Structure formats: structure tokens, C-alpha cells
Tab-separated table of C-alpha atoms in Angstrom:
chain	number	residue	atom	x	y	z
A	1	MET	CA	21.014	20.100	-31.348
A	2	PRO	CA	21.527	17.507	-28.555
A	3	SER	CA	19.749	14.195	-28.775
A	4	ILE	CA	17.087	13.302	-26.228
A	5	SER	CA	19.408	10.846	-24.482
A	6	THR	CA	22.073	13.519	-23.860
A	7	ALA	CA	19.850	16.550	-23.219
A	8	CYS	CA	19.635	15.900	-19.472
A	9	PRO	CA	22.655	15.619	-17.198
A	10	GLN	CA	23.274	12.226	-15.657
A	11	PHE	CA	22.750	11.590	-11.955
A	12	PRO	CA	22.845	8.479	-9.761
A	13	TYR	CA	19.714	6.418	-10.424
A	14	GLN	CA	19.332	5.485	-6.719
A	15	ASP	CA	18.789	9.188	-5.969
A	16	LEU	CA	15.740	9.351	-8.236
A	17	TYR	CA	12.753	9.735	-5.909
A	18	TRP	CA	14.828	8.202	-3.104
A	19	GLU	CA	13.869	4.795	-4.442
A	20	ARG	CA	13.926	1.942	-1.942
A	21	ARG	CA	13.587	-1.809	-2.119
A	22	LEU	CA	10.891	-3.781	-0.356
A	23	LEU	CA	12.219	-7.036	1.057
A	24	SER	CA	10.207	-9.785	2.658
A	25	VAL	CA	11.021	-10.609	6.259
A	26	ALA	CA	8.601	-13.529	6.612
A	27	ASN	CA	9.816	-17.043	5.954
A	28	PHE	CA	6.509	-18.887	5.791
A	29	THR	CA	6.226	-22.351	4.385
A	30	ARG	CA	3.092	-23.408	2.570
A	31	GLN	CA	2.081	-25.385	5.675
A	32	ASP	CA	2.616	-22.294	7.868
A	33	SER	CA	0.257	-20.382	5.586
A	34	ARG	CA	-2.386	-23.102	5.784
A	35	GLU	CA	-2.191	-23.147	9.586
A	36	LEU	CA	-2.417	-19.362	9.775
A	37	LEU	CA	-5.484	-19.290	7.520
A	38	GLN	CA	-7.105	-22.073	9.550
A	39	MET	CA	-6.514	-20.089	12.756
A	40	ALA	CA	-7.937	-16.966	11.133
A	41	MET	CA	-11.149	-18.870	10.329
A	42	GLU	CA	-11.486	-20.082	13.922
A	43	ILE	CA	-11.016	-16.819	15.809
A	44	PRO	CA	-13.381	-13.857	15.629
A	45	ILE	CA	-11.684	-11.257	13.446
A	46	ARG	CA	-13.498	-7.948	13.328
A	47	THR	CA	-12.384	-5.505	10.685
A	48	ILE	CA	-12.703	-1.785	11.275
A	49	HIS	CA	-13.208	0.347	8.198
A	50	ASP	CA	-14.949	3.386	6.795
A	51	THR	CA	-16.470	3.092	3.328
A	52	PHE	CA	-16.563	5.818	0.693
A	53	ARG	CA	-18.034	5.972	-2.793
A	54	LEU	CA	-15.387	6.061	-5.500
A	55	SER	CA	-16.622	9.545	-6.386
A	56	ASP	CA	-15.698	10.577	-2.811
A	57	ALA	CA	-12.086	9.373	-3.080
A	58	ASN	CA	-10.723	12.873	-2.437
A	59	LEU	CA	-12.785	13.100	0.751
A	60	ALA	CA	-11.390	9.727	1.842
A	61	LEU	CA	-7.840	10.963	1.217
A	62	GLN	CA	-8.465	14.127	3.214
A	63	ARG	CA	-9.872	12.135	6.127
A	64	LEU	CA	-6.901	9.765	6.015
A	65	LYS	CA	-4.524	12.723	6.005
A	66	HIS	CA	-6.204	14.208	9.080
A	67	GLU	CA	-6.498	10.831	10.868
A	68	GLN	CA	-10.301	10.915	10.729
A	69	VAL	CA	-10.731	7.339	9.450
A	70	ARG	CA	-11.376	4.372	11.722
A	71	GLY	CA	-9.185	1.493	10.558
A	72	ALA	CA	-9.014	1.322	6.759
A	73	ALA	CA	-10.651	3.489	4.121
A	74	VAL	CA	-12.484	1.361	1.548
A	75	LEU	CA	-13.610	2.758	-1.811
A	76	LEU	CA	-16.765	1.264	-3.334
A	77	PRO	CA	-18.012	1.742	-6.914
């Protein structure tokens, strides 16, 4: 009887789920971050979102899938 480690054939790990790496492209210094946050406090930022109860998460997913959500979908308890 084969052991668990040899029961499955080997395949290249990078092919598993077409795994990708996420790499940062921003090179912000701490001072850059402070200045950005200061600017964000000074300008009028208006978020656009639709809220859903957590129990309606499937509805939110369906609406996202069919592009029926304005901005972001936010789940609330």
C-alpha cells in the first residue's frame, strides 16, 4: 500500500491553481504616507457603497457578479 506522500503523482508546484505573486509597486516613504493622509483629510472624499446584512452575503455576491453594485459592497453584522 503506498504511503500518503507517494499516492499522488508529482507536478510543478507553480501550476497549482496558477499561483501568482503580489508585488508592491509603490515606493512610499513614511513622510510620503503622512502627506498623503493629510491631503486625504483636506479634500472631500465621498465613498460610494451598497450595504448588505451579513445574512445577505450571497445576494451581495450575486449583485457584484452582475455589476449591480454601486462602488463597493459592504457587509454589516
